[in-house]
mmCIF file of C-alpha atoms in Angstrom:
data_model
loop_
_atom_site.group_PDB
_atom_site.id
_atom_site.type_symbol
_atom_site.label_atom_id
_atom_site.label_comp_id
_atom_site.label_asym_id
_atom_site.label_seq_id
_atom_site.Cartn_x
_atom_site.Cartn_y
_atom_site.Cartn_z
ATOM 1 C CA MET A 498 49.014 7.720 18.184
ATOM 2 C CA GLY A 499 47.956 4.392 16.850
ATOM 3 C CA VAL A 500 45.206 3.895 14.344
ATOM 4 C CA GLU A 501 42.739 1.209 15.258
ATOM 5 C CA THR A 502 40.973 -0.651 12.523
ATOM 6 C CA GLN A 503 37.580 -2.134 13.108
ATOM 7 C CA THR A 504 36.244 -5.008 11.153
ATOM 8 C CA GLU A 505 32.664 -4.844 9.991
ATOM 9 C CA THR A 506 30.569 -7.656 11.366
ATOM 10 C CA GLY A 507 28.021 -7.525 8.571
ATOM 11 C CA GLY A 508 25.194 -6.243 10.750
ATOM 12 C CA GLY A 509 24.705 -3.233 8.509
ATOM 13 C CA SER A 510 24.367 -5.330 5.379
ATOM 14 C CA VAL A 511 21.850 -7.611 7.060
ATOM 15 C CA ARG A 512 19.777 -4.634 8.175
ATOM 16 C CA ARG A 513 19.941 -3.221 4.662
ATOM 17 C CA ALA A 514 18.848 -6.544 3.151
ATOM 18 C CA VAL A 515 15.976 -6.850 5.606
ATOM 19 C CA GLY A 516 14.936 -3.273 4.882
ATOM 20 C CA VAL A 517 15.004 -3.796 1.121
ATOM 21 C CA VAL A 518 13.078 -7.064 1.326
ATOM 22 C CA THR A 519 10.518 -5.547 3.693
ATOM 23 C CA GLY A 520 10.073 -2.485 1.493
ATOM 24 C CA LEU A 521 9.818 -4.565 -1.657
ATOM 25 C CA PHE A 522 7.327 -6.933 -0.042
ATOM 26 C CA SER A 523 5.201 -3.985 1.116
ATOM 27 C CA VAL A 524 5.142 -2.403 -2.339
ATOM 28 C CA ILE A 525 4.262 -5.691 -4.007
ATOM 29 C CA VAL A 526 1.501 -6.405 -1.479
ATOM 30 C CA VAL A 527 -0.017 -2.959 -2.074
ATOM 31 C CA LEU A 528 0.124 -3.433 -5.845
ATOM 32 C CA ALA A 529 -1.386 -6.922 -5.550
ATOM 33 C CA ALA A 530 -4.160 -5.593 -3.292
ATOM 34 C CA VAL A 531 -4.991 -2.900 -5.840
ATOM 35 C CA ALA A 532 -4.947 -5.473 -8.641
ATOM 36 C CA TYR A 533 -7.164 -7.789 -6.592
ATOM 37 C CA ALA A 534 -9.653 -4.997 -5.884
ATOM 38 C CA VAL A 535 -9.780 -4.089 -9.569
ATOM 39 C CA MET A 536 -10.255 -7.727 -10.591
ATOM 40 C CA VAL A 537 -13.011 -8.259 -8.028
ATOM 41 C CA ASN A 538 -14.854 -5.218 -9.332
ATOM 42 C CA VAL A 539 -14.373 -6.237 -12.971
ATOM 43 C CA VAL A 540 -15.439 -9.844 -12.363
ATOM 44 C CA ASP A 541 -18.415 -8.665 -10.309
ATOM 45 C CA TRP A 542 -19.445 -6.085 -12.888
ATOM 46 C CA VAL A 543 -19.143 -8.410 -15.885
ATOM 47 C CA THR A 544 -20.692 -11.506 -14.346
ATOM 48 C CA VAL A 545 -23.317 -10.154 -11.969
ATOM 49 C CA ASP A 546 -24.343 -6.880 -13.605
ATOM 50 C CA VAL A 547 -23.829 -7.581 -17.312
ATOM 51 C CA LEU A 548 -24.377 -11.339 -17.556
ATOM 52 C CA THR A 549 -26.784 -11.517 -14.559
ATOM 53 C CA TYR A 550 -25.132 -14.540 -12.945
ATOM 54 C CA PRO A 551 -25.948 -15.149 -9.270
ATOM 55 C CA VAL A 552 -23.378 -13.871 -6.789
ATOM 56 C CA GLY A 553 -22.888 -17.379 -5.366
ATOM 57 C CA GLY A 554 -21.790 -18.624 -8.754
ATOM 58 C CA VAL A 555 -19.231 -15.865 -9.141
ATOM 59 C CA ALA A 556 -17.550 -16.270 -5.740
ATOM 60 C CA PRO A 557 -15.199 -19.118 -6.813
ATOM 61 C CA PHE A 558 -13.785 -16.930 -9.585
ATOM 62 C CA VAL A 559 -12.997 -14.219 -7.059
ATOM 63 C CA VAL A 560 -11.200 -16.748 -4.837
ATOM 64 C CA ILE A 561 -9.231 -18.092 -7.810
ATOM 65 C CA THR A 562 -8.262 -14.546 -8.779
ATOM 66 C CA GLY A 563 -6.955 -13.970 -5.248
ATOM 67 C CA ALA A 564 -4.961 -17.195 -5.348
ATOM 68 C CA ILE A 565 -3.390 -16.284 -8.669
ATOM 69 C CA LEU A 566 -2.454 -12.833 -7.379
ATOM 70 C CA THR A 567 -0.406 -14.334 -4.553
ATOM 71 C CA ILE A 568 2.185 -15.416 -7.129
ATOM 72 C CA PRO A 569 3.377 -11.851 -7.890
ATOM 73 C CA VAL A 570 3.683 -11.246 -4.151
ATOM 74 C CA VAL A 571 5.779 -14.278 -3.288
ATOM 75 C CA VAL A 572 8.039 -14.761 -6.318
ATOM 76 C CA PRO A 573 9.683 -11.303 -6.574
ATOM 77 C CA THR A 574 10.156 -11.118 -2.808
ATOM 78 C CA VAL A 575 11.930 -14.472 -2.746
ATOM 79 C CA VAL A 576 14.060 -13.666 -5.792
ATOM 80 C CA VAL A 577 15.245 -10.329 -4.395
ATOM 81 C CA ALA A 578 15.810 -11.813 -0.935
ATOM 82 C CA VAL A 579 17.946 -14.612 -2.351
ATOM 83 C CA LYS A 580 20.005 -12.209 -4.472
ATOM 84 C CA LEU A 581 20.585 -9.878 -1.531
ATOM 85 C CA LEU A 582 21.559 -12.618 0.872
ATOM 86 C CA GLN A 583 24.101 -14.257 -1.419
#
């Protein structure tokens, strides 16, 4: 009886890397969405309710907050993806 050896093609490691990156991206997106919701409520409460600014004047700050919160979504996902794929 001969023993056959099979070489791994790397498909398993690619699937694992894709799974880790997808899972990490999902977790970071959920955390960023929660942070965005909290910031929108805080900005709205402080500016509209406490300081009585008009809603139209507050909207740019909400958009800027959303733009800033995209950084923690993109950067960790890219860093982990690059480390896994090296």
